[in-house]
Short mmCIF file of C-alpha atoms and ligand atoms in Angstrom, two decimals:
data_model
loop_
_atom_site.label_atom_id
_atom_site.label_comp_id
_atom_site.label_asym_id
_atom_site.label_seq_id
_atom_site.Cartn_x
_atom_site.Cartn_y
_atom_site.Cartn_z
CA MET A 156 82.14 129.27 85.76
CA GLY A 157 82.23 130.33 82.08
CA LYS A 158 85.72 131.22 80.76
CA ARG A 159 88.49 129.27 79.09
CA ASN A 160 88.83 127.18 75.92
CA ASN A 161 90.83 130.03 74.45
CA MET A 162 93.87 129.66 76.67
CA ASN A 163 97.11 129.68 74.74
CA ILE A 164 99.54 127.05 75.98
CA ASN A 165 102.27 128.45 73.69
CA ASN A 166 102.97 131.29 76.12
CA LEU A 167 103.70 128.78 78.88
CA ILE A 168 106.28 126.63 77.07
CA ARG A 169 109.97 127.28 77.65
CA SER A 170 111.60 128.76 74.54
CA ASN A 171 114.38 126.13 74.37
CA ILE A 172 111.68 123.42 74.25
CA LYS A 173 109.78 125.23 71.50
CA LYS A 174 112.99 125.40 69.47
CA LEU A 175 114.12 121.85 70.22
CA SER A 176 114.48 119.43 67.33
CA PRO A 177 113.98 116.08 69.05
CA TYR A 178 116.23 113.06 68.65
CA ALA A 179 115.14 111.06 65.62
CA SER A 180 115.75 107.38 66.28
CA ALA A 181 115.92 104.70 63.59
CA ARG A 182 112.47 103.51 64.67
CA HIS A 183 111.13 107.04 64.24
CA GLU A 184 112.52 107.48 60.73
CA PHE A 185 111.22 104.21 59.33
CA THR A 186 107.96 102.92 60.77
CA GLY A 187 106.71 100.65 57.94
CA LYS A 188 107.01 96.88 57.47
CA ALA A 189 110.26 95.46 56.08
CA GLU A 190 112.15 92.17 55.73
CA VAL A 191 115.58 93.24 56.82
CA PHE A 192 116.30 95.85 59.47
CA LEU A 193 119.88 97.08 59.24
CA ASP A 194 119.24 100.61 60.43
CA ALA A 195 119.57 100.65 64.23
CA ASN A 196 122.86 98.86 64.94
CA GLU A 197 120.96 96.14 66.78
CA ASN A 198 122.27 92.61 67.22
CA PRO A 199 120.61 90.46 64.52
CA PHE A 200 120.49 87.31 66.65
CA GLU A 201 117.15 86.59 68.30
CA THR A 202 117.32 86.90 72.10
CA GLY A 203 113.69 87.87 72.52
CA PHE A 204 114.86 91.42 73.24
CA ASN A 205 117.48 92.22 70.58
CA ARG A 206 115.32 94.93 68.94
CA TYR A 207 114.65 98.41 70.31
CA PRO A 208 111.12 98.79 71.69
CA ASP A 209 108.37 100.83 70.00
CA PRO A 210 109.24 104.43 71.01
CA LEU A 211 105.55 105.42 71.08
CA GLN A 212 104.19 102.16 72.56
CA ILE A 213 101.25 102.05 70.15
CA GLU A 214 100.01 98.55 71.04
CA VAL A 215 99.92 99.35 74.75
CA LYS A 216 98.20 102.66 74.07
CA LYS A 217 95.55 100.99 71.90
CA GLN A 218 94.56 98.80 74.85
CA ILE A 219 94.57 101.73 77.27
CA SER A 220 92.54 103.72 74.76
CA LYS A 221 89.76 101.11 74.82
CA ILE A 222 89.68 100.80 78.59
CA LYS A 223 89.84 104.52 79.33
CA ASN A 224 87.79 105.66 76.36
CA VAL A 225 90.49 108.15 75.33
CA ALA A 226 92.07 108.47 71.86
CA VAL A 227 95.59 107.07 71.41
CA GLU A 228 96.91 110.54 70.53
CA ASN A 229 95.74 111.84 73.92
CA ILE A 230 97.87 109.29 75.81
CA PHE A 231 101.50 109.63 76.94
CA LEU A 232 103.33 106.81 78.72
CA GLY A 233 106.19 107.42 81.12
CA ASN A 234 108.65 105.45 83.23
CA GLY A 235 106.21 105.80 86.15
CA SER A 236 104.03 108.91 86.58
CA ASP A 237 107.15 110.35 88.12
CA GLU A 238 108.67 110.67 84.65
CA ALA A 239 105.66 112.64 83.41
CA ILE A 240 105.95 114.96 86.43
CA ASP A 241 109.62 115.55 85.66
CA LEU A 242 108.99 116.17 81.95
CA LEU A 243 106.18 118.66 82.65
CA MET A 244 108.56 120.51 84.94
CA ARG A 245 111.20 120.71 82.20
CA ILE A 246 108.75 121.66 79.43
CA PHE A 247 107.04 124.52 81.25
CA CYS A 248 109.27 125.79 84.06
CA GLU A 249 112.29 127.99 83.45
CA PRO A 250 114.80 127.18 86.23
CA ARG A 251 115.24 129.99 88.80
CA ILE A 252 112.48 132.03 87.12
CA ASP A 253 109.22 130.07 87.11
CA GLU A 254 107.51 128.26 89.95
CA ILE A 255 105.04 125.46 90.63
CA MET A 256 102.20 125.41 93.13
CA ILE A 257 101.44 122.48 95.43
CA LEU A 258 98.82 122.03 98.12
CA PRO A 259 100.29 120.38 101.25
CA PRO A 260 99.85 117.85 102.66
CA THR A 261 100.45 116.04 99.37
CA TYR A 262 102.63 113.63 97.39
CA GLY A 263 106.31 114.37 97.96
CA MET A 264 107.53 113.89 94.40
CA TYR A 265 106.25 117.24 93.04
CA LYS A 266 108.55 119.11 95.40
CA VAL A 267 111.55 116.86 94.80
CA SER A 268 111.12 117.05 91.04
CA ALA A 269 110.89 120.87 91.17
CA SER A 270 113.93 121.10 93.42
CA ILE A 271 115.99 118.97 91.04
CA ALA A 272 114.94 121.24 88.16
CA ASP A 273 115.79 124.30 90.30
CA VAL A 274 112.21 125.53 90.10
CA ALA A 275 110.68 127.37 93.08
CA ILE A 276 107.74 125.89 94.96
CA LYS A 277 104.78 127.91 96.16
CA THR A 278 102.62 126.17 98.75
CA VAL A 279 98.98 126.81 99.64
CA ASN A 280 97.88 124.43 102.37
CA LEU A 281 94.67 122.46 102.01
CA THR A 282 91.76 123.58 104.18
CA LEU A 283 91.11 121.74 107.46
CA ASP A 284 88.82 119.32 105.61
CA PHE A 285 91.63 118.65 103.10
CA GLN A 286 90.17 120.57 100.14
CA PRO A 287 91.96 123.08 97.85
CA ASN A 288 91.69 126.66 99.09
CA VAL A 289 90.51 128.23 95.83
CA ASP A 290 90.72 131.89 96.85
CA GLU A 291 94.22 131.53 98.24
CA ILE A 292 95.40 129.55 95.22
CA LEU A 293 94.18 132.13 92.72
CA ALA A 294 95.48 135.01 94.87
CA ALA A 295 98.93 133.41 95.17
CA GLU A 296 99.22 132.59 91.47
CA VAL A 297 101.55 134.82 89.44
CA LYS A 298 100.55 134.95 85.79
CA ASN A 299 103.20 133.59 83.37
CA LYS A 300 105.35 132.49 86.31
CA THR A 301 103.30 129.96 88.27
CA LYS A 302 103.36 127.39 85.51
CA LEU A 303 102.05 124.19 87.11
CA LEU A 304 99.39 123.53 89.75
CA PHE A 305 99.35 119.98 91.15
CA LEU A 306 96.01 118.65 92.41
CA CYS A 307 96.29 115.15 93.83
CA SER A 308 92.84 113.55 93.94
CA PRO A 309 92.39 111.21 95.75
CA ASN A 310 95.11 112.91 97.74
CA ASN A 311 98.13 111.16 99.21
CA PRO A 312 98.45 111.02 102.27
CA THR A 313 94.96 112.19 103.30
CA GLY A 314 93.02 109.71 101.13
CA ASN A 315 90.12 111.99 100.20
CA SER A 316 89.01 113.17 96.77
CA PHE A 317 88.83 116.86 95.98
CA ASP A 318 85.44 118.32 95.16
CA LEU A 319 84.80 117.98 91.40
CA LYS A 320 83.37 121.49 91.05
CA THR A 321 86.38 122.96 92.83
CA MET A 322 88.76 121.17 90.47
CA GLY A 323 86.72 122.27 87.44
CA TYR A 324 86.79 125.86 88.68
CA LEU A 325 90.57 125.76 89.15
CA VAL A 326 91.17 124.27 85.69
CA LYS A 327 89.14 127.13 84.22
CA HIS A 328 90.58 129.98 86.24
CA PHE A 329 94.22 129.03 86.86
CA ASN A 330 96.46 130.63 84.22
CA GLY A 331 98.96 127.78 84.00
CA ILE A 332 98.84 124.01 83.53
CA VAL A 333 96.69 122.09 86.02
CA VAL A 334 97.93 118.55 86.70
CA ILE A 335 95.35 116.29 88.35
CA ASP A 336 97.18 113.26 89.77
CA GLU A 337 94.70 110.38 89.84
CA ALA A 338 97.09 107.64 91.00
CA TYR A 339 94.33 106.25 93.28
CA ILE A 340 91.28 106.91 91.07
CA ASP A 341 90.50 103.20 90.63
CA PHE A 342 89.68 102.97 94.35
CA ALA A 343 87.55 106.12 94.36
CA GLU A 344 83.82 106.48 94.44
CA GLN A 345 84.21 109.84 92.69
CA GLU A 346 84.53 109.78 88.91
CA SER A 347 87.73 110.60 87.00
CA CYS A 348 88.32 114.03 85.40
CA ILE A 349 89.73 112.34 82.30
CA LYS A 350 86.71 113.35 80.22
CA TRP A 351 87.74 117.02 80.55
CA ILE A 352 91.01 116.70 78.60
CA ASN A 353 89.66 117.86 75.26
CA LYS A 354 87.73 120.69 76.81
CA TYR A 355 90.65 122.34 78.58
CA PRO A 356 93.99 122.92 76.80
CA ASN A 357 95.78 123.36 80.15
CA LEU A 358 94.73 120.10 81.80
CA VAL A 359 96.88 116.99 82.37
CA ILE A 360 95.55 113.86 84.12
CA LEU A 361 98.08 111.44 85.61
CA GLN A 362 97.32 107.79 86.31
CA THR A 363 99.59 104.82 86.97
CA PHE A 364 99.97 101.05 86.77
CA SER A 365 101.62 101.10 90.21
CA LYS A 366 98.54 100.86 92.43
CA ALA A 367 95.27 99.19 91.31
CA TRP A 368 96.96 97.34 88.44
CA GLY A 369 99.52 95.80 90.79
CA LEU A 370 102.52 96.66 88.60
CA ALA A 371 104.65 99.08 90.63
CA GLY A 372 107.68 97.02 89.62
CA ILE A 373 107.42 97.59 85.87
CA ARG A 374 107.41 101.43 86.17
CA LEU A 375 104.61 102.56 83.89
CA GLY A 376 102.64 105.77 84.28
CA MET A 377 100.03 107.43 82.06
CA ALA A 378 99.38 111.07 81.25
CA PHE A 379 96.18 112.08 79.45
CA ALA A 380 95.95 115.49 77.80
CA ASN A 381 95.12 117.31 74.58
CA THR A 382 97.43 116.53 71.66
CA GLN A 383 99.50 119.68 72.06
CA ILE A 384 100.69 118.67 75.53
CA VAL A 385 101.04 114.98 74.58
CA ASN A 386 103.20 115.99 71.61
CA LEU A 387 105.41 118.10 73.87
CA LEU A 388 105.88 115.20 76.29
CA ASN A 389 106.81 112.92 73.40
CA LYS A 390 109.23 115.49 72.04
CA VAL A 391 111.14 115.78 75.32
CA LYS A 392 111.09 112.18 76.60
CA PRO A 393 114.07 109.84 76.14
CA PRO A 394 113.46 108.01 72.82
CA TYR A 395 112.95 104.54 74.31
CA ASN A 396 111.61 105.47 77.74
CA ILE A 397 109.35 102.40 78.09
CA ASN A 398 111.36 99.20 77.74
CA GLN A 399 110.25 96.04 75.96
CA LEU A 400 109.74 94.01 79.15
CA THR A 401 107.44 96.68 80.58
CA GLN A 402 105.41 96.94 77.36
CA LYS A 403 105.03 93.16 77.26
CA VAL A 404 103.83 92.81 80.85
CA ALA A 405 101.51 95.81 80.48
CA LEU A 406 99.87 94.27 77.38
CA GLN A 407 99.36 90.94 79.13
CA THR A 408 97.83 92.64 82.16
CA LEU A 409 95.59 94.93 80.08
CA GLU A 410 94.18 91.87 78.35
CA ASN A 411 93.24 90.45 81.73
CA GLN A 412 91.28 93.37 83.12
CA GLU A 413 89.10 91.07 85.21
CA GLN A 414 92.05 90.32 87.48
CA THR A 415 92.56 94.02 88.20
CA LYS A 416 88.85 94.50 88.87
CA GLY A 417 89.09 91.60 91.32
CA TYR A 418 91.99 93.26 93.16
CA ILE A 419 90.10 96.52 93.43
CA LYS A 420 86.98 94.82 94.77
CA GLU A 421 88.97 92.92 97.37
CA ILE A 422 90.98 95.98 98.45
CA LEU A 423 87.80 98.05 98.86
CA LYS A 424 86.19 95.30 100.95
CA GLU A 425 89.28 95.20 103.14
CA ARG A 426 89.37 99.00 103.41
CA TYR A 427 85.84 99.06 104.82
CA TRP A 428 86.74 96.31 107.28
CA LEU A 429 89.95 98.10 108.36
CA GLU A 430 88.15 101.43 108.81
CA LEU A 431 85.74 99.78 111.25
CA ALA A 432 88.40 97.74 113.06
CA LEU A 433 90.72 100.73 113.49
CA GLY A 434 87.85 102.95 114.62
CA ASP A 435 87.04 100.47 117.42
CA LEU A 436 90.47 100.80 119.03
CA LYS A 437 90.57 102.90 122.22
CA PHE A 438 93.65 104.85 121.23
CA THR A 439 92.62 105.90 117.72
CA LYS A 440 91.42 109.50 117.71
CA LYS A 441 90.23 109.66 114.13
CA VAL A 442 89.99 107.39 111.12
CA TYR A 443 89.78 109.57 108.02
CA SER A 444 87.47 108.28 105.32
CA SER A 445 89.39 107.17 102.23
CA ASP A 446 88.83 107.10 98.49
CA ALA A 447 92.20 105.33 98.02
CA ASN A 448 93.97 102.08 99.03
CA PHE A 449 95.28 103.49 102.30
CA ILE A 450 93.82 105.06 105.42
CA LEU A 451 95.06 108.07 107.38
CA VAL A 452 94.62 107.44 111.11
CA GLU A 453 95.15 109.86 113.99
CA PHE A 454 96.43 108.26 117.22
CA ASP A 455 96.97 109.57 120.75
CA ASN A 456 100.64 108.71 120.41
CA PRO A 457 101.62 107.71 116.87
CA ARG A 458 105.31 107.14 117.64
CA ILE A 459 104.51 104.50 120.25
CA VAL A 460 102.10 102.78 117.84
CA TYR A 461 104.63 102.94 115.00
CA ASP A 462 107.49 101.51 117.07
CA TYR A 463 105.30 98.78 118.56
CA LEU A 464 104.13 97.69 115.10
CA ALA A 465 107.65 97.84 113.66
CA ALA A 466 108.92 95.63 116.48
CA LYS A 467 106.24 93.13 115.45
CA GLY A 468 107.39 93.34 111.83
CA VAL A 469 104.44 95.44 110.62
CA ILE A 470 105.54 98.62 108.85
CA VAL A 471 103.21 101.57 108.29
CA ARG A 472 104.04 105.13 107.22
CA ASP A 473 104.61 107.77 109.86
CA ARG A 474 103.06 111.01 108.60
CA SER A 475 102.93 112.72 112.01
CA ASN A 476 105.47 115.37 110.99
CA VAL A 477 103.47 116.36 107.92
CA ILE A 478 101.43 119.56 107.99
CA LEU A 479 97.74 119.03 108.94
CA CYS A 480 98.55 115.36 109.68
CA ASP A 481 99.68 115.77 113.32
CA ASN A 482 99.70 112.42 115.13
CA CYS A 483 98.77 110.51 111.97
CA LEU A 484 99.99 107.24 110.51
CA ARG A 485 99.18 106.22 106.94
CA ILE A 486 98.22 102.58 106.64
CA THR A 487 98.10 100.80 103.28
CA VAL A 488 95.29 98.27 102.86
CA GLY A 489 96.87 94.80 102.61
CA THR A 490 95.46 91.34 102.09
CA HIS A 491 92.84 90.02 104.51
CA GLU A 492 95.59 88.13 106.34
CA GLU A 493 97.93 91.13 106.56
CA ASN A 494 95.17 93.43 107.80
CA GLY A 495 94.26 90.82 110.41
CA ILE A 496 97.85 90.71 111.66
CA LEU A 497 97.92 94.52 111.89
CA VAL A 498 94.66 94.76 113.83
CA ASN A 499 95.57 91.88 116.16
CA CYS A 500 98.86 93.60 117.01
CA LEU A 501 97.03 96.82 117.76
CA ARG A 502 94.42 95.07 119.92
CA GLU A 503 97.19 93.44 121.95
CA MET A 504 98.78 96.83 122.53
CA ILE A 505 96.14 97.98 124.99
C1 PLP B 155 102.06 106.17 94.11
C2 PLP B 155 101.79 107.50 93.51
C3 PLP B 155 102.12 107.75 92.18
C4 PLP B 155 102.74 106.67 91.33
O1 PLP B 155 103.95 107.01 90.84
P1 PLP B 155 104.63 105.99 89.80
O2 PLP B 155 105.87 106.73 89.42
O3 PLP B 155 103.67 105.83 88.66
O4 PLP B 155 104.87 104.70 90.52
C5 PLP B 155 101.82 108.97 91.62
N1 PLP B 155 101.20 109.91 92.34
C6 PLP B 155 100.85 109.70 93.63
C7 PLP B 155 100.12 110.75 94.37
C8 PLP B 155 101.16 108.50 94.25
O5 PLP B 155 100.84 108.32 95.53
#
């Protein structure tokens, strides 16, 4: 597995982005302490939110830095991980020339984001046990054209983690940027790949406040990478991409990490219970084991199950049209009460 460390990211960056002089906001140009701020055309009257927010969100990053054991300069914050995905697309992929690679079945946003940017999408399906097909990936890659490889681990919608050695091998041998989307890592038994960011210049790890932290509504996503990639993300992002309300709520929540740990513990307990309860039903064909906060379940007739549940007011996600997920529904782990309602409905169905 030797190789890498010497990879030059410069050859992957679009030339317009290399040349770009970023917008310099008032808060960029003067960052010191002062008595009177008359430089940003803000309203001087105190509303609680009359000032522009910190463009680099340093206080929030300091807290994240402690919790994740990653330096502040290796952290980028986006308006959801979806913003980081979009920015990576625009930094590295030349529209109508470059391409990205995704491994279906996977998160839908990579494809949508590429399509909006007019970037082609190469797909290499996961193996039957939902792992990356290394040989096919490396054979399908076109050097200096396949710019981004998205690995979603734990993967949505299958719920499993990818093998750590496989991911390490791909980071070393893929000639573009490897993005490991760890949106569900807080529910996983497998460890995060975050510790690799300073070893590999072409690695980006995505995490989010939308799942374990319980803050999908504030729109806050994290990207962890070496400083070269973090600097590029900062250069291209809208100047004030994380608003003051979001920064405030994130800081409060980060100070109360015990609450998040409590959520995770409870969700995991419920996931184990749901796995057993769903497995006991006569018409479930397979309950896939999960490293996330949802479970992929194969049914004899998923449409009938979906419609029956919907009529009872219980909504799950129909994934039966997704490749390798024939006859599957994706069920998010809810509270103990919600999971009880779901299972009771299903038991009554027989
Ligand atoms: C939910 C999810 C996200 C989160 O996206 P946000 O924009 O941060 O809410 C990212 N990746 C995957 C695979 C997800 O399922």
